[in-house]
mmCIF file of C-alpha atoms in Angstrom:
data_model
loop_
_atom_site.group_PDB
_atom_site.id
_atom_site.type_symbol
_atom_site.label_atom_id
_atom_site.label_comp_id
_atom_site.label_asym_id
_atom_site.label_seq_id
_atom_site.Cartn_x
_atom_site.Cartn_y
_atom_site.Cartn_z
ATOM 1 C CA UNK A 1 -9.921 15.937 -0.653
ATOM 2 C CA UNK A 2 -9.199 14.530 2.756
ATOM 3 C CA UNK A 3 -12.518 13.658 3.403
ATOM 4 C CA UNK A 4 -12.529 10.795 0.938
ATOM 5 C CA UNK A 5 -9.033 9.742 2.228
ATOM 6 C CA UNK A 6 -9.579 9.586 6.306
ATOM 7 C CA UNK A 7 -9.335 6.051 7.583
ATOM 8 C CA UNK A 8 -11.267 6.829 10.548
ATOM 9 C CA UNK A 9 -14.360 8.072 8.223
ATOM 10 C CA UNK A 10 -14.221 4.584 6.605
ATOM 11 C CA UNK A 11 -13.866 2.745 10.486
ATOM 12 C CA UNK A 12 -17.052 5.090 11.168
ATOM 13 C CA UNK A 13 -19.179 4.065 8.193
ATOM 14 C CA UNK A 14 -18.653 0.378 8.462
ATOM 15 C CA UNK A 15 -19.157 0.279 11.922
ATOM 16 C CA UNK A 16 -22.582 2.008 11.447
ATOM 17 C CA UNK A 17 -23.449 -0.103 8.199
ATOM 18 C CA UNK A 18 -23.077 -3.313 10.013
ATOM 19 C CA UNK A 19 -25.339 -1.566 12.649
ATOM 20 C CA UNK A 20 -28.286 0.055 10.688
ATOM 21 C CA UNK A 21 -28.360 -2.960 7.849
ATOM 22 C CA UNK A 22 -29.011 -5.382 11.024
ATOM 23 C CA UNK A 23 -31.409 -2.764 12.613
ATOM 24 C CA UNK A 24 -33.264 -2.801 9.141
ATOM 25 C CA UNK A 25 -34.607 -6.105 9.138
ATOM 26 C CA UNK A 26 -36.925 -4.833 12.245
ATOM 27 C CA UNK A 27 -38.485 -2.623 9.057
ATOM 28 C CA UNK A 28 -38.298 0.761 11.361
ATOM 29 C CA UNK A 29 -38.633 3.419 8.944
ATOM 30 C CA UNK A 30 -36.226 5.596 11.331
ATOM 31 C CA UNK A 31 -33.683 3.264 10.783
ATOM 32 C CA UNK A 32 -34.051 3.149 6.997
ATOM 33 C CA UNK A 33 -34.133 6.697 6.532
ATOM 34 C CA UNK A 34 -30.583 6.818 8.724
ATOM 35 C CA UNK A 35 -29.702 3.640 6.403
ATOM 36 C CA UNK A 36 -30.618 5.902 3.441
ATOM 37 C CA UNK A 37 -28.725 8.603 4.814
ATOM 38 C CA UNK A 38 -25.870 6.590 5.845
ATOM 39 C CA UNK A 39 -25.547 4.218 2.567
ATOM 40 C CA UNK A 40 -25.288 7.599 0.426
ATOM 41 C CA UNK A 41 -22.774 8.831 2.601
ATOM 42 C CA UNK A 42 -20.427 5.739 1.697
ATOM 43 C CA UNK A 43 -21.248 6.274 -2.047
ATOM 44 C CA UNK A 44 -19.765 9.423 -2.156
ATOM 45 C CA UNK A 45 -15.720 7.773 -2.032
ATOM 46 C CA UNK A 46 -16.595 5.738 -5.358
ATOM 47 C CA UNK A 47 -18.809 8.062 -6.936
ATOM 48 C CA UNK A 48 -16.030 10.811 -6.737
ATOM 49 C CA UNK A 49 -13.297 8.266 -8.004
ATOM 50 C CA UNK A 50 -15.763 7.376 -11.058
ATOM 51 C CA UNK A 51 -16.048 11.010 -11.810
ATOM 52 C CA UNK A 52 -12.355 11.666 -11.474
ATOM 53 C CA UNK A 53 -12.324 8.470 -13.922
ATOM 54 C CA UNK A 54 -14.908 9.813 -16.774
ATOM 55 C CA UNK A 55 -12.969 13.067 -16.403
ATOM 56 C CA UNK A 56 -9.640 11.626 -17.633
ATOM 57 C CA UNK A 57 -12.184 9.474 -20.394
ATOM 58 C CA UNK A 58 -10.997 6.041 -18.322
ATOM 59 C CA UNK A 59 -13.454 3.412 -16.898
ATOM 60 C CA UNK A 60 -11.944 1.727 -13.914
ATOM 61 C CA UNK A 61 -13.470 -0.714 -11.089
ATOM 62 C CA UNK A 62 -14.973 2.861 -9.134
ATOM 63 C CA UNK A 63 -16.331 3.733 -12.150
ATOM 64 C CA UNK A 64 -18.362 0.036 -12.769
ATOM 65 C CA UNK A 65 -19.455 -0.182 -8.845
ATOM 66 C CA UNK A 66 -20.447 3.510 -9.305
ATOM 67 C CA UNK A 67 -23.166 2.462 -11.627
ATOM 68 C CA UNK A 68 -24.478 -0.769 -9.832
ATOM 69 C CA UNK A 69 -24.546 2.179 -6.584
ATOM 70 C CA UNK A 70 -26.623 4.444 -8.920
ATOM 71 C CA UNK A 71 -29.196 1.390 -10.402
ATOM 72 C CA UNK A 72 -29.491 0.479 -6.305
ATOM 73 C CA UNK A 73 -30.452 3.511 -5.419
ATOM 74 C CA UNK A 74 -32.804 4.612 -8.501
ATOM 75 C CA UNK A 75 -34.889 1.160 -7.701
ATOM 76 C CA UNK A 76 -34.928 2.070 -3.977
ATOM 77 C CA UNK A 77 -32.455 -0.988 -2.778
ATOM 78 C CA UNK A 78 -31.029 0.894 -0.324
ATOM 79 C CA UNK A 79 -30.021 -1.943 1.489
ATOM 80 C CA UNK A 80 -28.147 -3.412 -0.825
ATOM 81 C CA UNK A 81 -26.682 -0.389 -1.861
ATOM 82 C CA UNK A 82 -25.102 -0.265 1.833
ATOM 83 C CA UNK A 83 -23.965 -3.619 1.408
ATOM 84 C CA UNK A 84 -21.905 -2.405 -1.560
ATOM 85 C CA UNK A 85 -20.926 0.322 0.599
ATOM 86 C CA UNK A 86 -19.359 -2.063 3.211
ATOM 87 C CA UNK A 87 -17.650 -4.091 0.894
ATOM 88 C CA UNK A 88 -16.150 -1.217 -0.700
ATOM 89 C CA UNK A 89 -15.211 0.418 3.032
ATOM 90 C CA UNK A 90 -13.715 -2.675 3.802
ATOM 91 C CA UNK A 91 -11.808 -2.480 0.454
ATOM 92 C CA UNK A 92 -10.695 1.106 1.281
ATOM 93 C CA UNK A 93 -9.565 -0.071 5.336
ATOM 94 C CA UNK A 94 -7.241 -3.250 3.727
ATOM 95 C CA UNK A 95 -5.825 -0.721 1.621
ATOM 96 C CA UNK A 96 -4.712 1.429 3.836
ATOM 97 C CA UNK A 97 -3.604 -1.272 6.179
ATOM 98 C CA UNK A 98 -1.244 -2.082 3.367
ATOM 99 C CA UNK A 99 0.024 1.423 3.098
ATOM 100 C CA UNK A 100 0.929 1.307 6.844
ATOM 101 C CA UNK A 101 2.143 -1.461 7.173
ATOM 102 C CA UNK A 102 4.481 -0.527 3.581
ATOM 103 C CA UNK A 103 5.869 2.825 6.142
ATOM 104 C CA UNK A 104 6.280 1.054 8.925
ATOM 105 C CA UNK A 105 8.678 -1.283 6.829
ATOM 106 C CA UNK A 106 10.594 1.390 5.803
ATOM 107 C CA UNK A 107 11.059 3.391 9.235
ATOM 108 C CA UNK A 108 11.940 0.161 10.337
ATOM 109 C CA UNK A 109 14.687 -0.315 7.676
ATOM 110 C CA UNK A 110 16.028 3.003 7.719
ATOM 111 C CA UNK A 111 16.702 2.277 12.000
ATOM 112 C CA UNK A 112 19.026 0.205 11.193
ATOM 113 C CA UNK A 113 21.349 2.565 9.602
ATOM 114 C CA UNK A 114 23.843 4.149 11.640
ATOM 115 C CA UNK A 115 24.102 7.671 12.266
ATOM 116 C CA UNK A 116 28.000 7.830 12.821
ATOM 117 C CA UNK A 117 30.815 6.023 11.542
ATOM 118 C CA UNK A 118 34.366 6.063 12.381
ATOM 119 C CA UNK A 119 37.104 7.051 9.558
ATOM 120 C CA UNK A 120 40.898 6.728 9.088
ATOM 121 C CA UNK A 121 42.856 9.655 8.158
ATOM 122 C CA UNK A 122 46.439 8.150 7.870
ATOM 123 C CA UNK A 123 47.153 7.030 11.066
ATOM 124 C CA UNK A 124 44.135 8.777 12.759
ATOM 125 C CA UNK A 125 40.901 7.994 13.203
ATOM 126 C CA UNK A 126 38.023 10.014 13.384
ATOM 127 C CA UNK A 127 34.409 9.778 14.238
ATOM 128 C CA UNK A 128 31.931 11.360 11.596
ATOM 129 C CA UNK A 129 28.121 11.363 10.941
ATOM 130 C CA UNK A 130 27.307 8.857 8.117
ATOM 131 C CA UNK A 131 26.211 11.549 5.524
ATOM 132 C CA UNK A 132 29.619 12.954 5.492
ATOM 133 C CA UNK A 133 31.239 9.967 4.284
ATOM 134 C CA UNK A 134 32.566 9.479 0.467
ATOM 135 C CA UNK A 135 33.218 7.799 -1.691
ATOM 136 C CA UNK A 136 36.821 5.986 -1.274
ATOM 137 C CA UNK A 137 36.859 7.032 2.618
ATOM 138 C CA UNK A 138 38.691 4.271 4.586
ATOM 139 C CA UNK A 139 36.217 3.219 7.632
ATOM 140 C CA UNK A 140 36.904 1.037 10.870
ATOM 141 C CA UNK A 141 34.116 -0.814 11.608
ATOM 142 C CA UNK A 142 34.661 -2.664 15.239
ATOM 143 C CA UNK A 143 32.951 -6.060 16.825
ATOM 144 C CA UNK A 144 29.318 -4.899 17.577
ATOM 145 C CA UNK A 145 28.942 -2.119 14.932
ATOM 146 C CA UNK A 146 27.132 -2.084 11.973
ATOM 147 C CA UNK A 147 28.382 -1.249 8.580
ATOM 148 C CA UNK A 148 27.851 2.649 7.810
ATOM 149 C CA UNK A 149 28.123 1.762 3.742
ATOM 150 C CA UNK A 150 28.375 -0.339 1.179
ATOM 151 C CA UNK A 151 31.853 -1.216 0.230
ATOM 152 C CA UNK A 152 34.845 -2.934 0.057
ATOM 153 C CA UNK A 153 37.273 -5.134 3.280
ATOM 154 C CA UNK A 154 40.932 -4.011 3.390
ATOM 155 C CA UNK A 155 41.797 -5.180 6.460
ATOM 156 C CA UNK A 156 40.821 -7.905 8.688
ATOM 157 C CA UNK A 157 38.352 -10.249 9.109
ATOM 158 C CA UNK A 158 35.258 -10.601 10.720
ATOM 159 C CA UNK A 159 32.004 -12.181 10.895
ATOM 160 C CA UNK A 160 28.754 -10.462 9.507
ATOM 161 C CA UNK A 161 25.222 -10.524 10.474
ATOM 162 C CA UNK A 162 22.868 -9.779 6.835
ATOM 163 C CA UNK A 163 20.203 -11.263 8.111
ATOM 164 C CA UNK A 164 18.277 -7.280 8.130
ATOM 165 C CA UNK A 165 19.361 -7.179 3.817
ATOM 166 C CA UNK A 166 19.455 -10.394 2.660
ATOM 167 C CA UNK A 167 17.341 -12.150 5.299
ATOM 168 C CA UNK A 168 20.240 -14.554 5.912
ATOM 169 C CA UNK A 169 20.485 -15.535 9.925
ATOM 170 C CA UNK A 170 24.411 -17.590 9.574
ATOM 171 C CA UNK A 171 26.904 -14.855 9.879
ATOM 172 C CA UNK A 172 28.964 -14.747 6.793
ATOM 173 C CA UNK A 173 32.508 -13.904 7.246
ATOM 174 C CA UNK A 174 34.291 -11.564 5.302
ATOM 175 C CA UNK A 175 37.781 -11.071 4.544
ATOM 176 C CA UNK A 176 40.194 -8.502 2.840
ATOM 177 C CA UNK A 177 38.552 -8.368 -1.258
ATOM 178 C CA UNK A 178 34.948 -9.064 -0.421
ATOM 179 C CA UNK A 179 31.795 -6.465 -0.472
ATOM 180 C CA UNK A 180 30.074 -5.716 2.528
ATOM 181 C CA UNK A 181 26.115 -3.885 2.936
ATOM 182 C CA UNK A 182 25.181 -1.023 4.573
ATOM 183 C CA UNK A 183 23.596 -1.489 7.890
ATOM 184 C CA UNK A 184 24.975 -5.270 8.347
ATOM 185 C CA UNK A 185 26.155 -6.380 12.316
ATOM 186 C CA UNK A 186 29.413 -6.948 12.961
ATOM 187 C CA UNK A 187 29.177 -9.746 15.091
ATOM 188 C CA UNK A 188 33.070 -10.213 15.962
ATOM 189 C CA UNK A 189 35.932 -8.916 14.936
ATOM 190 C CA UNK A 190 37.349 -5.889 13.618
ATOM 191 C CA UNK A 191 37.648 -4.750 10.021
ATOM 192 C CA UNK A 192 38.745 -1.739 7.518
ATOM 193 C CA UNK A 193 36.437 -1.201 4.701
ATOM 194 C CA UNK A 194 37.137 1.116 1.530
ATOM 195 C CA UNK A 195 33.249 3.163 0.827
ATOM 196 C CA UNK A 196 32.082 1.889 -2.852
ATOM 197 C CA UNK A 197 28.280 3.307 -2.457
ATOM 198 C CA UNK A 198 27.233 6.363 -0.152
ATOM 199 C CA UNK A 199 24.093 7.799 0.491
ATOM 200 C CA UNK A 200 21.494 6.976 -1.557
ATOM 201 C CA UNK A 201 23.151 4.330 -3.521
ATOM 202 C CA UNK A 202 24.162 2.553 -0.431
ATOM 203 C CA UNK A 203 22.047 -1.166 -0.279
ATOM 204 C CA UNK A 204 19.822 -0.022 2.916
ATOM 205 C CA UNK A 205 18.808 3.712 0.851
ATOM 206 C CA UNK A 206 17.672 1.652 -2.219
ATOM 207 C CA UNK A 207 15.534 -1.233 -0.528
ATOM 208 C CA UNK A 208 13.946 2.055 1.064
ATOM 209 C CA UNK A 209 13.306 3.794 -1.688
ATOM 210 C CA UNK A 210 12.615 0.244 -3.633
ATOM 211 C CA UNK A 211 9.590 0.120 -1.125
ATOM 212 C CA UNK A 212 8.439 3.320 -1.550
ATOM 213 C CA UNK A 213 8.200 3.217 -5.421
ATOM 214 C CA UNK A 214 6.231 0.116 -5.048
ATOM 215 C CA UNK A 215 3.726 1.184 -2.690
ATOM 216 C CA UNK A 216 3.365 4.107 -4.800
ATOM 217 C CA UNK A 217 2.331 2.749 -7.983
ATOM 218 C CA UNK A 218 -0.754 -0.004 -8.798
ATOM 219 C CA UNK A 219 0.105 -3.315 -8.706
ATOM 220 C CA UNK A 220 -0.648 -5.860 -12.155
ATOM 221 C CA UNK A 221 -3.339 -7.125 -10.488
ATOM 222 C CA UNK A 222 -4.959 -3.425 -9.607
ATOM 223 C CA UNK A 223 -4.142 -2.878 -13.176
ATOM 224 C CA UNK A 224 -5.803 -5.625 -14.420
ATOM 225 C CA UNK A 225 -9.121 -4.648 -12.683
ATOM 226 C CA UNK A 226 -9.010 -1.689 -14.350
ATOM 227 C CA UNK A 227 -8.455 -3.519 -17.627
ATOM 228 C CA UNK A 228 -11.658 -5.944 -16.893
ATOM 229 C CA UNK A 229 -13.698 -3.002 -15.559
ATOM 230 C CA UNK A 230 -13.070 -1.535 -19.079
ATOM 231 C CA UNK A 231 -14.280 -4.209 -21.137
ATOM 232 C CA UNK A 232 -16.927 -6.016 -18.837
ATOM 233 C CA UNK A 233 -18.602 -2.811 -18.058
ATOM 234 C CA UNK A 234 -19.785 -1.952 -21.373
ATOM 235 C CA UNK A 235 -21.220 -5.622 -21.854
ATOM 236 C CA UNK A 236 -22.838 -5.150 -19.061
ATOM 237 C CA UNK A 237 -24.704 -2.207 -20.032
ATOM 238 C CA UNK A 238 -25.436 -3.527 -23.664
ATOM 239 C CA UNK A 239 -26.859 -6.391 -21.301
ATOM 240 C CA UNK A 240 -29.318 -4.364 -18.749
ATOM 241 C CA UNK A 241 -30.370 -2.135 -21.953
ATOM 242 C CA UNK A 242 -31.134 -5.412 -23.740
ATOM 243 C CA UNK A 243 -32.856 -6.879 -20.271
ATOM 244 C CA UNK A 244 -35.019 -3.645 -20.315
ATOM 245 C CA UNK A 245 -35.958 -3.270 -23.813
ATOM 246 C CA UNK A 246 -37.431 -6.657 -23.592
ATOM 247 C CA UNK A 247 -39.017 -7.304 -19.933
ATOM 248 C CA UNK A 248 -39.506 -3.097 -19.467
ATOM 249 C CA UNK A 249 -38.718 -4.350 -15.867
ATOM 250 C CA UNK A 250 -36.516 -1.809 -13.911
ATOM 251 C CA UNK A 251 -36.028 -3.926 -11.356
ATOM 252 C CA UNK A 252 -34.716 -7.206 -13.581
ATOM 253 C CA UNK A 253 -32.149 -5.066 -15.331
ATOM 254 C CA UNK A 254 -30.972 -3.238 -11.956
ATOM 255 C CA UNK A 255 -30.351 -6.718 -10.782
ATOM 256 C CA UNK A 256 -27.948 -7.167 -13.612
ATOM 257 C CA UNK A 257 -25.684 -4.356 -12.282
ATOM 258 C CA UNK A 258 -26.337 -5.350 -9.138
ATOM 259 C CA UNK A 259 -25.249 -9.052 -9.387
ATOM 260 C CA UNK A 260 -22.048 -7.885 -11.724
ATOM 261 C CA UNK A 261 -21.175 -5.353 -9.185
ATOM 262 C CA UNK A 262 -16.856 -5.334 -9.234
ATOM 263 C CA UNK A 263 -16.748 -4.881 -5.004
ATOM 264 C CA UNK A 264 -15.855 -8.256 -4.369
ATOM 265 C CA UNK A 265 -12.644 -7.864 -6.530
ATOM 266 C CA UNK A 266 -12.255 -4.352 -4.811
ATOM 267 C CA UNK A 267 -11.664 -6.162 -1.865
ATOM 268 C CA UNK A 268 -9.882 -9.127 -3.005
ATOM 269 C CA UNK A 269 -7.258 -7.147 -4.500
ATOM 270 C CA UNK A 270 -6.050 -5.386 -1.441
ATOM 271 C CA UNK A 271 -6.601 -8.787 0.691
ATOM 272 C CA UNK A 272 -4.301 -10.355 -1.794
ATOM 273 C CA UNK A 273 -1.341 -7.172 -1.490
#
């Protein structure tokens, strides 16, 4: 559901939380009604997640702020309930920062490839585009060029920049014997290299799709809020039925939820990534 996923919905929504919660202390019932209208609005992302979550018979950190949500908005906190709201928005905005920035890594590895290289056919040379190449292909690589693939020096010697694979800023020179990556400078000299990896083995193809994978799946640390959301959540609900079946205060035991709400971890998480 793209609704749930736009960034520019969550911009929106925090943007008009900081307004109306400031706006609120004034105690305009026009702006509390928008705050109302605005704070259920931003509930909507988490309480869809939680459902998703009680669906596939999980609990996970939606599905413990989804309840301190629901126990701020049965005792009429709305305001803090939009509070809760922010700091899960801003949650949601780090994340996708993350994700962005997590492309723009990759389209920014994957420029460094080249598009052509230049092969030897016995005494010939030829110029070819870079998927074309195989495995055992003799290539020329010349001063200035960068390395079409991973693979082997035959001839020559030269000095190479790896600073955009290994991070490495001193040129290391290579000489007939040695391995040379994909997508490393030629700084001088020229060299002959035998192709070892192509395509999507090559060095620059797998940090890509290393990337990728990464970004793709939750980190130990979103795992592990999962994990504590699973075991403190039920202790807190033995704790606000205890609180209630004692002090038949509503108000006490929403403060429980409240106060254990999980939204400052939902935003440390992606802070920390």
């Amino acid at each position: 559901m793209k609704f749930f996923e736009s960034p520019r919905r969550e911009y929106v929504l925090a943007v008009l939380l900081v307004l109306i919660v400031g706006l609120d202390f004034f105690s305009m019932h026009a702006v509390r009604v928008l705050l109302f209208v605005v704070a259920v609005i931003g509930a909507l992302p988490t309480a869809y997640a939680a459902l998703l979550s009680v669906i596939n018979r999980k609990i996970t950190i939606d599905t413990f702020n989804a309840v301190a949500l629901a126990a701020a908005f049965i005792t009429g906190e709305v305001r803090s309930a939009a509070l809760i709201d922010l700091m899960l928005i801003s949650a949601e905005i780090l994340d996708w920062h993350t994700e962005r920035r997590t492309q723009n890594a990759v389209e920014e590895l994957l420029k460094l490839k080249p598009l052509k290289a230049v092969r030897e056919i016995g005494k010939k040379t030829e110029e070819v585009p870079v998927d074309m190449i195989q495995r055992g292909d003799i290539l020329l690589v010349q001063n200035g060029g960068r390395v079409p693939v991973d693979g082997v020096v035959t001839f020559g010697r030269a000095f190479i920049n790896e600073s955009s694979v290994t991070g490495e800023s001193v040129p290391v020179e290579k000489l007939p014997g040695e391995t040379i990556l994909s997508s490393t400078l030629n700084e001088s000299g020229v060299i002959k290299i035998r192709a070892t990896n192509v395509g999507q083995d090559s060095t620059i193809e797998r940090m890509a799709s290393l990337i990728k994978t990464a970004s793709e799946h939750k980190s130990k640390a979103e795992k592990l809020s999962d994990r504590f959301a699973s075991i403190f959540l039920p202790l807190v609900l033995v704790m606000g039925a205890v609180t209630y079946i004692v002090t038949k205060n509503i108000l006490m035991t929403a403060s429980i939820f409240l106060v254990a709400c999980a939204d400052d971890m939902a935003v440390a998480i992606p802070l920390a990534m």
